[in-house]
Short mmCIF file of C-alpha atoms and ligand atoms in Angstrom, two decimals:
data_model
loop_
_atom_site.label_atom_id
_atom_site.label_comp_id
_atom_site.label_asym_id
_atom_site.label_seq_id
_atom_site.Cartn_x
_atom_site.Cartn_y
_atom_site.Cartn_z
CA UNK A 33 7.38 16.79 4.82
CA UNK A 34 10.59 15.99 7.92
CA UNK A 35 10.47 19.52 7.89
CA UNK A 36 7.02 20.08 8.86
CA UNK A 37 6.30 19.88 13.42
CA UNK A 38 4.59 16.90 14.46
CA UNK A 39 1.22 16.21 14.79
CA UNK A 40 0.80 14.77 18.35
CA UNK A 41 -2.82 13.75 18.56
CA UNK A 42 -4.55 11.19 20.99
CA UNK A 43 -7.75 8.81 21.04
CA UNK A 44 -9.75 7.30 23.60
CA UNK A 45 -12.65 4.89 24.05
CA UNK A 46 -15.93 6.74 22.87
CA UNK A 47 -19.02 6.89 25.11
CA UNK A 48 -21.35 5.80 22.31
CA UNK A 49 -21.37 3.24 19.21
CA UNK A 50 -19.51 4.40 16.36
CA UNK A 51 -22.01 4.28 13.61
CA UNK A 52 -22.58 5.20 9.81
CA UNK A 53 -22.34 4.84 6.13
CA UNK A 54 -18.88 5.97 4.51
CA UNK A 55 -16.67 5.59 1.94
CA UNK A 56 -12.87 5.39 1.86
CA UNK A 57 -10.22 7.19 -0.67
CA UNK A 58 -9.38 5.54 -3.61
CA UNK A 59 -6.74 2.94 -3.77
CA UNK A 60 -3.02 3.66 -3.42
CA UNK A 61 -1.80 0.99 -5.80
CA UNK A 62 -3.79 1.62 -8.47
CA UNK A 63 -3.94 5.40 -8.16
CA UNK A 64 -0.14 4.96 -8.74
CA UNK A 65 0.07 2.97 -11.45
CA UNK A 66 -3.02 5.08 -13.20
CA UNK A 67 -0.87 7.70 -13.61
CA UNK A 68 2.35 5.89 -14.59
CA UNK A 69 0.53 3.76 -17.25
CA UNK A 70 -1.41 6.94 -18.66
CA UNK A 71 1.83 8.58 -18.67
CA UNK A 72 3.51 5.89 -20.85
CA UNK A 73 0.16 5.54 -23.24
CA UNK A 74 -1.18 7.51 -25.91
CA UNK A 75 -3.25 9.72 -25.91
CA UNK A 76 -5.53 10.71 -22.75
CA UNK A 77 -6.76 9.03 -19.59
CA UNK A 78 -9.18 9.90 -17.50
CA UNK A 79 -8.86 8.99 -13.75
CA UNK A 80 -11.89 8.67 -11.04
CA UNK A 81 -11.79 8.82 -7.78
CA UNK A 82 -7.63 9.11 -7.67
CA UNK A 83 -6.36 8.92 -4.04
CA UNK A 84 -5.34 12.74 -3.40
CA UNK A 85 -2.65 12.01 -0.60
CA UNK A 86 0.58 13.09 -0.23
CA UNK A 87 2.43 9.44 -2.22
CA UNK A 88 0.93 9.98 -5.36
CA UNK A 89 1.07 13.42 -6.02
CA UNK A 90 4.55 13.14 -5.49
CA UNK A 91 4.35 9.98 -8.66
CA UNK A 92 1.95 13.26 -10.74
CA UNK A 93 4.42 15.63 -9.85
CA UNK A 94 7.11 13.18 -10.92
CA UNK A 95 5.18 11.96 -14.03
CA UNK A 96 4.84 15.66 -14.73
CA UNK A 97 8.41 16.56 -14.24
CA UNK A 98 8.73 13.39 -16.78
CA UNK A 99 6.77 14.82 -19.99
CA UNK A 100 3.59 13.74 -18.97
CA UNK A 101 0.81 16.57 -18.85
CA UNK A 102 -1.36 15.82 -15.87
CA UNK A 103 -4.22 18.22 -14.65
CA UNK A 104 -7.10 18.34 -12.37
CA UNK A 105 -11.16 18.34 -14.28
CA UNK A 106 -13.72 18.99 -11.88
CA UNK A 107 -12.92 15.17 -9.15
CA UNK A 108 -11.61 13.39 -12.13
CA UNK A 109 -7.52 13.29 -13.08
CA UNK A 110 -6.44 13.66 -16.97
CA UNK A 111 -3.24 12.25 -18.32
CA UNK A 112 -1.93 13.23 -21.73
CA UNK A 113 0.93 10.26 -21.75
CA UNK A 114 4.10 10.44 -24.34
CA UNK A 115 3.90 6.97 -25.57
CA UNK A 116 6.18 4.21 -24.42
CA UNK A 117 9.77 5.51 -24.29
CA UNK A 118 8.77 8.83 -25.00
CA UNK A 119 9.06 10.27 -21.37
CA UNK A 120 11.71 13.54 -21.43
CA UNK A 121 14.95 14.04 -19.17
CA UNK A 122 13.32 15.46 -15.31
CA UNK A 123 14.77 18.57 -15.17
CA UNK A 124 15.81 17.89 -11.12
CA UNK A 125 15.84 15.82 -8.37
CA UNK A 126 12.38 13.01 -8.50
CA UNK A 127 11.45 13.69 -4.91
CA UNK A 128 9.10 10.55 -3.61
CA UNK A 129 8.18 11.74 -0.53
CA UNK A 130 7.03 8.95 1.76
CA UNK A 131 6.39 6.46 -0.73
CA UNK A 132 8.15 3.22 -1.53
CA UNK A 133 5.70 1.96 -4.27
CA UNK A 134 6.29 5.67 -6.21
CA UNK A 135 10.16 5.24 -5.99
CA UNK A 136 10.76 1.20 -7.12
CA UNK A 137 8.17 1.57 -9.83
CA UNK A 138 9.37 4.69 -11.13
CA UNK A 139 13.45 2.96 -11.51
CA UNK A 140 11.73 0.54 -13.47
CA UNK A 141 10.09 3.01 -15.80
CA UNK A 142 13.57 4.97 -15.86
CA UNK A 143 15.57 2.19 -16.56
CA UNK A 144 14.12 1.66 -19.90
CA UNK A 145 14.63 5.46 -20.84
CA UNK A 146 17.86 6.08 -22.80
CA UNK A 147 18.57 9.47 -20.31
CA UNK A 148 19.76 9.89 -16.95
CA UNK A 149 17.69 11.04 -13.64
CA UNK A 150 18.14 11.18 -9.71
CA UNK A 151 15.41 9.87 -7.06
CA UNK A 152 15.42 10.55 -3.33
CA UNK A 153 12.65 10.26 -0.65
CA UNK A 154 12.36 11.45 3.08
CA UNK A 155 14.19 9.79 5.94
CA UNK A 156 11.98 6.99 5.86
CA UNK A 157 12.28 6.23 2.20
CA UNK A 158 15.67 6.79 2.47
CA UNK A 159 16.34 4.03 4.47
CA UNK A 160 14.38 1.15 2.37
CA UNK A 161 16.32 -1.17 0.32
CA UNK A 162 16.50 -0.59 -3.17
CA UNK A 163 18.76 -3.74 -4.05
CA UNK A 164 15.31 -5.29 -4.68
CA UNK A 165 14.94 -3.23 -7.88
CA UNK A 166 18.19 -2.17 -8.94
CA UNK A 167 19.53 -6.14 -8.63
CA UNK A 168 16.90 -7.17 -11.50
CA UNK A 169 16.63 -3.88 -13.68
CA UNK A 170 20.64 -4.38 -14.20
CA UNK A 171 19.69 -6.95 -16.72
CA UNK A 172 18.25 -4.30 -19.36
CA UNK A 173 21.34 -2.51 -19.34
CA UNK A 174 20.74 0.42 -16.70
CA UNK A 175 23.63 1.59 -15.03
CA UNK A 176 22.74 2.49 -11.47
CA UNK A 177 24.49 4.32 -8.50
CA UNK A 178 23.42 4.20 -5.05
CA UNK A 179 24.29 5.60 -1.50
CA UNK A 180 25.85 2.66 0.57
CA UNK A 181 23.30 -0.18 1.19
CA UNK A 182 21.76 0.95 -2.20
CA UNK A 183 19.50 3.43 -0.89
CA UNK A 184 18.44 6.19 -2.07
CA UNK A 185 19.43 8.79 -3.24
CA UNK A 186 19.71 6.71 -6.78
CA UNK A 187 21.45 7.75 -9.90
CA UNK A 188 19.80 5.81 -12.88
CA UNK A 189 20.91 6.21 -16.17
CA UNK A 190 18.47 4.26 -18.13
CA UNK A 191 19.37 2.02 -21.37
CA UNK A 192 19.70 2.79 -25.14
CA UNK A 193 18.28 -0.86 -26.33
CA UNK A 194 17.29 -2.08 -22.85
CA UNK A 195 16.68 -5.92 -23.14
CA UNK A 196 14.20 -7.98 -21.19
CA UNK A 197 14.34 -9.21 -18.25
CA UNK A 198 13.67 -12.85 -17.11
CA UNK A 199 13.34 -12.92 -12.94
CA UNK A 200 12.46 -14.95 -10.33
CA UNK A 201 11.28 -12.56 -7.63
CA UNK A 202 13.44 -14.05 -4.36
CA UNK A 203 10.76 -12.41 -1.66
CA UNK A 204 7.24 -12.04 -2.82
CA UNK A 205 6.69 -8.23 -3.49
CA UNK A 206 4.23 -6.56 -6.33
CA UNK A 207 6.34 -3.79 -6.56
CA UNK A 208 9.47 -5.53 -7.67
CA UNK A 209 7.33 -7.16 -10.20
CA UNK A 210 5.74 -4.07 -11.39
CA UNK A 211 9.12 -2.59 -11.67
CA UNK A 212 10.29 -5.02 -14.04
CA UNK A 213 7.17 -5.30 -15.87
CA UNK A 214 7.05 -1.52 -16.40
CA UNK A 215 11.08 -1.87 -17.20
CA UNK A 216 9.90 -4.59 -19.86
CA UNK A 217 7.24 -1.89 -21.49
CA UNK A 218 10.18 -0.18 -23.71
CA UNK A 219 12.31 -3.37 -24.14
CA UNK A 220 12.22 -5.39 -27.25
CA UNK A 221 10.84 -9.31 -26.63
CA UNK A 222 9.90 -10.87 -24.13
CA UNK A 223 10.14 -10.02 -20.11
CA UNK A 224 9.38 -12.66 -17.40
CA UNK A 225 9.06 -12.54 -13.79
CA UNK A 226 8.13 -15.26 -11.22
CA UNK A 227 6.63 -15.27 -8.53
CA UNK A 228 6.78 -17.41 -5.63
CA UNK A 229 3.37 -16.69 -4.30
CA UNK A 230 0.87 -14.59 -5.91
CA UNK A 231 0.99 -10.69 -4.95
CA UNK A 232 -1.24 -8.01 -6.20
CA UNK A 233 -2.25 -8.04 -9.85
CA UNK A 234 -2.96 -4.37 -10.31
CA UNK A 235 -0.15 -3.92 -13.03
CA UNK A 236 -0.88 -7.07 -14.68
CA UNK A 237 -4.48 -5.88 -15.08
CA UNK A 238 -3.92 -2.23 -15.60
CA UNK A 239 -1.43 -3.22 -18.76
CA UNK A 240 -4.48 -5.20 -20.25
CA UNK A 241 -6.62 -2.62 -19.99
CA UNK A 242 -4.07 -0.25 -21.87
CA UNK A 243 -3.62 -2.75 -24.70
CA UNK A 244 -0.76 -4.55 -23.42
CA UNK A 245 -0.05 -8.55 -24.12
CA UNK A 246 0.48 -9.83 -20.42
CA UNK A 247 0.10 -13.65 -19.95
CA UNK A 248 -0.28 -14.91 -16.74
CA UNK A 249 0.13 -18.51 -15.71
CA UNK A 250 0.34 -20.67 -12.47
CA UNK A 251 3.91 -21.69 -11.37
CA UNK A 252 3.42 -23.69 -8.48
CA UNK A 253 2.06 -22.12 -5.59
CA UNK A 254 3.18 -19.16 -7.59
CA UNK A 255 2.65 -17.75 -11.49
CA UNK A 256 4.23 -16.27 -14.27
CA UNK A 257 3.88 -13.79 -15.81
CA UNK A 258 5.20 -12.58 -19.16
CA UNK A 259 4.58 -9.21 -20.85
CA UNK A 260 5.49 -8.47 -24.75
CA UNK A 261 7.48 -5.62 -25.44
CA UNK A 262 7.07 -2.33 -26.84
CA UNK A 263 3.29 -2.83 -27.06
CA UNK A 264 1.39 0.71 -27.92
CA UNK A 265 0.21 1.30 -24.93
CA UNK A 266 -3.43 2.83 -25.75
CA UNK A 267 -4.84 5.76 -22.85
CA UNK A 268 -7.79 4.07 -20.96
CA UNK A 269 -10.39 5.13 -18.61
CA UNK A 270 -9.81 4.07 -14.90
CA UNK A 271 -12.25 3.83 -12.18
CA UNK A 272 -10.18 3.81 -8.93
CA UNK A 273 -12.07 1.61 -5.86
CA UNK A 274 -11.50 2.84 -2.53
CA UNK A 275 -8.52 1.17 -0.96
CA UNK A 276 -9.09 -2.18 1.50
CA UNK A 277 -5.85 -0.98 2.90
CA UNK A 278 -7.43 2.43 4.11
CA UNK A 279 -11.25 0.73 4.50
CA UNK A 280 -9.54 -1.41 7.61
CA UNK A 281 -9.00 1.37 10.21
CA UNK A 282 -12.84 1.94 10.35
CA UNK A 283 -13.70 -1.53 9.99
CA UNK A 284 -11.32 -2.70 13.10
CA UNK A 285 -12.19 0.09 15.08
CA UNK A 286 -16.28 -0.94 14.11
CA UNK A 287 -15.29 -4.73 15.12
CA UNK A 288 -13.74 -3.56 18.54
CA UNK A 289 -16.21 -1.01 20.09
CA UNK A 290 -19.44 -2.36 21.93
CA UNK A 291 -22.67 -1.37 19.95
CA UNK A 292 -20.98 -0.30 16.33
CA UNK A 293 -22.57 -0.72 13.73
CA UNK A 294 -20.85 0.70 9.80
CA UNK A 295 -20.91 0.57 6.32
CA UNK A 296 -18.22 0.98 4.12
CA UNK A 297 -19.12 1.57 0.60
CA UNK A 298 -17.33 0.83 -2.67
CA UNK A 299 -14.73 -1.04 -1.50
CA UNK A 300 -12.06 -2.65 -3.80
CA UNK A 301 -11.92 -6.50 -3.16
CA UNK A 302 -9.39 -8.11 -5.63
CA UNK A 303 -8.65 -11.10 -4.48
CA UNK A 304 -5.24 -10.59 -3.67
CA UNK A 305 -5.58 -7.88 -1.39
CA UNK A 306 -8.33 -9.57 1.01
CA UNK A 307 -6.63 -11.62 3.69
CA UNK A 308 -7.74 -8.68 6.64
CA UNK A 309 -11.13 -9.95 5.86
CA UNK A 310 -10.90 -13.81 5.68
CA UNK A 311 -8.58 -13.48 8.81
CA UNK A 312 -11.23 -11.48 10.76
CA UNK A 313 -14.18 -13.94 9.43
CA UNK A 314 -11.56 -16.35 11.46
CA UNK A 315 -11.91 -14.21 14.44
CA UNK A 316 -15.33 -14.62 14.52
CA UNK A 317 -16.27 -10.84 13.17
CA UNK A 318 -19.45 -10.19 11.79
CA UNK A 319 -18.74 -8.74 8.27
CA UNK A 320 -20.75 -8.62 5.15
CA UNK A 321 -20.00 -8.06 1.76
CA UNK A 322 -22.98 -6.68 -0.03
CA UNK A 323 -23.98 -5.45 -3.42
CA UNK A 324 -20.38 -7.15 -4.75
CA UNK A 325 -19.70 -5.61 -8.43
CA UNK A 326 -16.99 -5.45 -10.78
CA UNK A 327 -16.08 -1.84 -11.46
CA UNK A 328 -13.14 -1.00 -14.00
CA UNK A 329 -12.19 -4.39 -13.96
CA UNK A 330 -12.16 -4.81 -10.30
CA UNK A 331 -13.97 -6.84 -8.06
CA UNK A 332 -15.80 -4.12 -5.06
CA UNK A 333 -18.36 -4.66 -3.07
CA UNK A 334 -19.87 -2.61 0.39
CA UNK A 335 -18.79 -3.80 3.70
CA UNK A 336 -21.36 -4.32 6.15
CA UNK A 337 -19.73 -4.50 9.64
CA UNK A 338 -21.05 -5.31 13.62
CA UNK A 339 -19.31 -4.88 16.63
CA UNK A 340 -18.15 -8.53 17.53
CA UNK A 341 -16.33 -10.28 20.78
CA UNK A 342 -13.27 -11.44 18.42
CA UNK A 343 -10.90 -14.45 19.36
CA UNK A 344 -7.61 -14.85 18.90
CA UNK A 345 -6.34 -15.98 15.12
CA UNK A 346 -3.41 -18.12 13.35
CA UNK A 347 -2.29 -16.40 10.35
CA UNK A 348 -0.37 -18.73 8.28
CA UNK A 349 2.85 -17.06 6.44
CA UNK A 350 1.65 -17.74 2.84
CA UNK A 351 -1.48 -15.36 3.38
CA UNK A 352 0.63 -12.49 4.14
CA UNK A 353 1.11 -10.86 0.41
CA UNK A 354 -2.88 -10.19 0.60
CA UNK A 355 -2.66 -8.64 3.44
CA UNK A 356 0.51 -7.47 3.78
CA UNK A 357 -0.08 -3.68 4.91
CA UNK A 358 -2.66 -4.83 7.54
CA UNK A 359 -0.83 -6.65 10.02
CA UNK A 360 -0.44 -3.12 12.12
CA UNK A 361 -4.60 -3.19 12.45
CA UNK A 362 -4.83 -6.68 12.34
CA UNK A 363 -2.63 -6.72 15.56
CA UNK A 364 -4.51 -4.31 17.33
CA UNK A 365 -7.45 -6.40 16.43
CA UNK A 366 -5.58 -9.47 17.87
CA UNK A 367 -4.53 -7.04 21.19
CA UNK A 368 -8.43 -6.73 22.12
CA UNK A 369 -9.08 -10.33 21.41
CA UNK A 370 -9.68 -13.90 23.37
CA UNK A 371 -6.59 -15.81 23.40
CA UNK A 372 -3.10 -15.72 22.08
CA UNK A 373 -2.53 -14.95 18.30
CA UNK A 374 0.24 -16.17 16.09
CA UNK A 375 1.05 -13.77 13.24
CA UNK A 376 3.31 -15.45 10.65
CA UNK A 377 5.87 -14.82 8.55
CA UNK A 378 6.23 -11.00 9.02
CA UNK A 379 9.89 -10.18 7.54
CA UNK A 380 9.04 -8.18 4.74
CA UNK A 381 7.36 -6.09 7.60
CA UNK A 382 10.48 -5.19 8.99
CA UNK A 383 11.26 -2.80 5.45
CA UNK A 384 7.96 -1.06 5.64
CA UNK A 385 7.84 2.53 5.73
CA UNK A 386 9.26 1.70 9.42
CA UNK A 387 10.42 -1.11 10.64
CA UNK A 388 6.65 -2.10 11.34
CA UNK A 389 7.24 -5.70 13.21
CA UNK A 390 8.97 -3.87 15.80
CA UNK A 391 7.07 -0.69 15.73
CA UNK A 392 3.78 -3.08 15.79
CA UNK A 393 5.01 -4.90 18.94
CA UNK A 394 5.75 -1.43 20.52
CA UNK A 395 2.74 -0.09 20.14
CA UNK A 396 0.55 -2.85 21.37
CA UNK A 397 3.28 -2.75 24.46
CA UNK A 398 2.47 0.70 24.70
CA UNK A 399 -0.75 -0.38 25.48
CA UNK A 400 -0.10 -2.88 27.88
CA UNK A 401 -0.50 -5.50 25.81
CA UNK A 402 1.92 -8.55 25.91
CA UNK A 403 3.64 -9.35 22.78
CA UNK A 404 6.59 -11.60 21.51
CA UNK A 405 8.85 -11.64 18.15
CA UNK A 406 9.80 -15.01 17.83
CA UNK A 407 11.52 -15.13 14.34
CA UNK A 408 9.47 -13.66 11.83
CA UNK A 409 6.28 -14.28 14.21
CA UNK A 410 4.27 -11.95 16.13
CA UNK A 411 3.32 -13.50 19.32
CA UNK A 412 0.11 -11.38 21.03
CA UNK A 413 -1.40 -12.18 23.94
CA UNK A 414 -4.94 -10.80 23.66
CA UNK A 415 -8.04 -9.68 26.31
CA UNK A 416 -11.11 -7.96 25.71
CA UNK A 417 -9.96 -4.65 27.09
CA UNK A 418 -6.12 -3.90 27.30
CA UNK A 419 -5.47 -0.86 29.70
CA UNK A 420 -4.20 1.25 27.41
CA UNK A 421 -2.58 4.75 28.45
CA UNK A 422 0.74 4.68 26.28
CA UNK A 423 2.56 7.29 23.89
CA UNK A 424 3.30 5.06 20.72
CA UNK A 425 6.50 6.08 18.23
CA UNK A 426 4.96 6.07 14.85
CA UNK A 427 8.65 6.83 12.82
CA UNK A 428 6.83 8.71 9.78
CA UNK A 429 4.59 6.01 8.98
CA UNK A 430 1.30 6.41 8.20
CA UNK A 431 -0.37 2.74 9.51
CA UNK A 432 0.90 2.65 12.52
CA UNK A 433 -0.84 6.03 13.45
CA UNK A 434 -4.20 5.42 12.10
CA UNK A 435 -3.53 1.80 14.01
CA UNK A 436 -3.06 3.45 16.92
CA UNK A 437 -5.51 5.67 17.24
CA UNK A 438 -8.06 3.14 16.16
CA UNK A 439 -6.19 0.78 19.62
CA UNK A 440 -7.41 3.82 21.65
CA UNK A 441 -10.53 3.42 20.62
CA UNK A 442 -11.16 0.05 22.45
CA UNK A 443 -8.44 0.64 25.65
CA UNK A 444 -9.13 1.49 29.25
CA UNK A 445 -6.74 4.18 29.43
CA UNK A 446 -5.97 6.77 26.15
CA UNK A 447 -3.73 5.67 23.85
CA UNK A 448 -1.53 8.84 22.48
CA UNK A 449 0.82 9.37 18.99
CA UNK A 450 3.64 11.51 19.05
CA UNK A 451 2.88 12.47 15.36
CA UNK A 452 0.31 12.41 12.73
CA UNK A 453 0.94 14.18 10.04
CA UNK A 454 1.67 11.10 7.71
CA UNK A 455 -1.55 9.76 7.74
CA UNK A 456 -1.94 11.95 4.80
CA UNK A 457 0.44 9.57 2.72
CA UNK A 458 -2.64 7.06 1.92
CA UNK A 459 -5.42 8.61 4.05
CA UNK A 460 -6.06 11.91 3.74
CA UNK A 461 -9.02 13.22 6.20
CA UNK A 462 -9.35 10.07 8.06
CA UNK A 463 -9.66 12.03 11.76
CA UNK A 464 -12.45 13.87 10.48
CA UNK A 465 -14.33 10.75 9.18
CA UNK A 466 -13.12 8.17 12.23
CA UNK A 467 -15.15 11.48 14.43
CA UNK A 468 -17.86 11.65 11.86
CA UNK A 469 -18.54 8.11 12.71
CA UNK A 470 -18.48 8.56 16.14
CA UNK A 471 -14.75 8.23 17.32
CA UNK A 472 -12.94 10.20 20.17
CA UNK A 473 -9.63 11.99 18.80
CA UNK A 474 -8.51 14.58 19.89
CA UNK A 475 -5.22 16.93 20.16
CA UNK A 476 -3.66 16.29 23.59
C1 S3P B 754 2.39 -2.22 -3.12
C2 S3P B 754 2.99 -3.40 -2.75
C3 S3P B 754 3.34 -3.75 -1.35
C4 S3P B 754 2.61 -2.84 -0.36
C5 S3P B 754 2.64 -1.40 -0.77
C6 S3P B 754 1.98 -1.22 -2.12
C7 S3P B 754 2.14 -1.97 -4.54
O1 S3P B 754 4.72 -3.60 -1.18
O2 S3P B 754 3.19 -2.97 0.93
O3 S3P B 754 1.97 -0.59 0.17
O4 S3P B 754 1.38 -1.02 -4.87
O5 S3P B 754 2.67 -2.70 -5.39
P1 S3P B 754 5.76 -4.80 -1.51
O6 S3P B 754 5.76 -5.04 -2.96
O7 S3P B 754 7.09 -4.28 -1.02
O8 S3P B 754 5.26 -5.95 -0.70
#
């Protein structure tokens, strides 16, 4: 994907409302861990409404390059899995593109498989810790060899009798957890990991629904959660929701120009993933979930939303795991509000695809906008209409562009992105549907 020229593209303020019905791609957690878990199972899963961008087909290829046979029916993805511990030696290098989630989720699947693989990314993924995984999946007997700073690319030669793990997740992240649950899957007894506040469930759930014996428990502000080993993992049906994550670049830009008016059907709304929408309730944004459902064993519901005259917010830290790949948006929504905002407890930010508290700050500066890191805060001094008129650095990741060019949709002055080709990571077509509903982007 480095390889490939950049995508300079900009956005400006629209003349008219941005209006409509739409619906988002599916979910980029659970897409991922669809295909993992119906790789691991036995016999085949069907998959609706996968999210077709660029981070997990590169977990299909990988599954695929794994054992697993994955093909295409008609919208829907099938997965004939291998069983637990029945994936087969990759035959080369597991390339995971862009994505983080693909890469620490995948170590913990490989470090419970008695044969030996190697993982890279691109330069962005190249430069993300990996210490967060390969630390804990030590304990089942992996042996592991990284480039300096453990990053990738990763040697992983998985165990013969991997043991379970018992870990206490030091920051709070769902894919550490997922990587030792999915570690745990092909180790005999008992695996426990806790967690110090409560991040996404999608893997806890997901194993359930594949016949798994995953106990979950409160642990302080935190829980527990412990998963029974070599279960037979049973294929399952899954019914991907569209992703919150991808449903709040239309909904932001909808808050923030005068007139909007959108829905946003089909939305996933677990409750760990929907801090963005409690936060801009806080902000005084006039949003509506309607005709709320569970589907597949997730909550989802359509958003109704109205353009609203937000004010400034105060995010406490301990929200931040349900909303943690928002804070780009959310800050843009905080750049075009009344007041000054106090974003809290951003450091796990800083090993984003980029280093998105900086990149965050730049951008809003980019647009004028007055901004402060004190700590792990984000400090932004709001107004109704920043001026705008800046080039912002989006260093291959995929939310700050779509954040950006949603910012240009409420400045003065056009806001411009020197690249946006990774927008097809988790969003795939999003230009076309941000114009659908009205939105000015264009190629500069
Ligand atoms: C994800 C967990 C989060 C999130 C990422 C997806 C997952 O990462 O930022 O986009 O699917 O488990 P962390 O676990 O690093 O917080």
């Amino acid at each position: 994907m480095e390889t490939q020229p950049a995508r300079p593209l900009a956005a400006r303020r629209p003349s008219t409302p941005l209006a409509g019905e739409i619906a988002v791609p599916g979910d980029k957690s659970i897409s991922h861990r669809a295909l993992m878990f119906g790789a691991l199972a036995v016999g085949q899963t069907r998959i609706t409404g996968l999210l077709e961008g660029e981070d997990v087909l590169r977990t299909a290829a990988a599954m695929r390059a794994l054992g697993a046979e994955i093909t295409r029916d008609g919208g829907d993805w099938l997965v004939s899995g291998r069983g637990i511990g029945g994936l087969t030696p990759p035959e080369d290098v597991l390339d995971m593109g862009n994505s983080g989630t693909a890469a620490r989720l995948l170590a913990g699947i490989l470090a419970t498989h008695d044969f030996s693989s190697v993982m890279t990314g691109d330069a962005s993924l190249r430069k993300r810790p990996m210490g967060r995984v390969i630390e804990p999946l030590k304990a089942s007997g992996a042996v592991f060899t990284a480039r300096e700073g453990n990053r990738l690319p990763l040697t992983i030669q998985g165990a013969r009798d991997a043991l379970p793990i018992t870990y206490r997740l030091p920051v709070a992240s769902a894919q550490v957890k997922s990587a030792i649950l999915l570690a745990g899957l092909n180790a005999r007894g008992i695996t426990e990991v806790e967690e110090p506040e409560p991040t996404r469930d999608h893997s806890e759930n997901m194993l359930t629904h594949f016949g798994a014996q995953v106990k979950v428990t409160q642990a302080g502000r935190g829980r527990m959660i412990r998963l029974t080993g070599q279960p037979e993992l049973r294929a399952a049906d899954v019914v991907v929701p569209g992703d919150p994550s991808s449903a709040a670049f239309p909904l932001v830009a909808g808050l923030l120009v005068a007139g909007s008016k959108l829905v946003i059907n089909g939305v996933g709304l677990n409750p760990l993933r929907t801090g963005l929408f409690d936060t801009l309730r806080e902000m005084g944004a006039e949003l509506e979930i309607r005709d709320f459902r569970i589907q597949g064993g997730e909550n989802v519901g359509d958003i109704h939303v109205e353009h609203t005259a937000l004010v400034a917010v105060d995010v406490p830290a301990g929200r931040a795991p349900s909303m943690i790949d928002e804070y780009p948006v959310l800050a843009v929504a905080c750049a075009c509000a009344r007041g000054v905002s106090r974003l809290r407890g951003l450091s796990e930010l800083r090993v984003k695809e980029s280093d998105r508290l900086a990149a965050t700050a730049a951008m809003l500066r980019a647009g004028g906008v007055r901004v402060e890191i004190e700590g792990d805060d984000l400090i932004i001094h709001g107004s109704t209409q920043p001026a705008g008129g800046g080039l912002v650095e989006t260093h291959m990741d995929h939310r700050l562009a779509m954040s950006a060019l949603v910012f240009g949709q409420a400045t003065r002055e056009p806001m411009r992105i020197d690249d946006a080709s990774f927008i097809d990571t988790s969003f795939p077509g999003f230009v076309a549907l941000m114009r659908r509903l009205g939105a000015d982007i264009s190629v500069p």
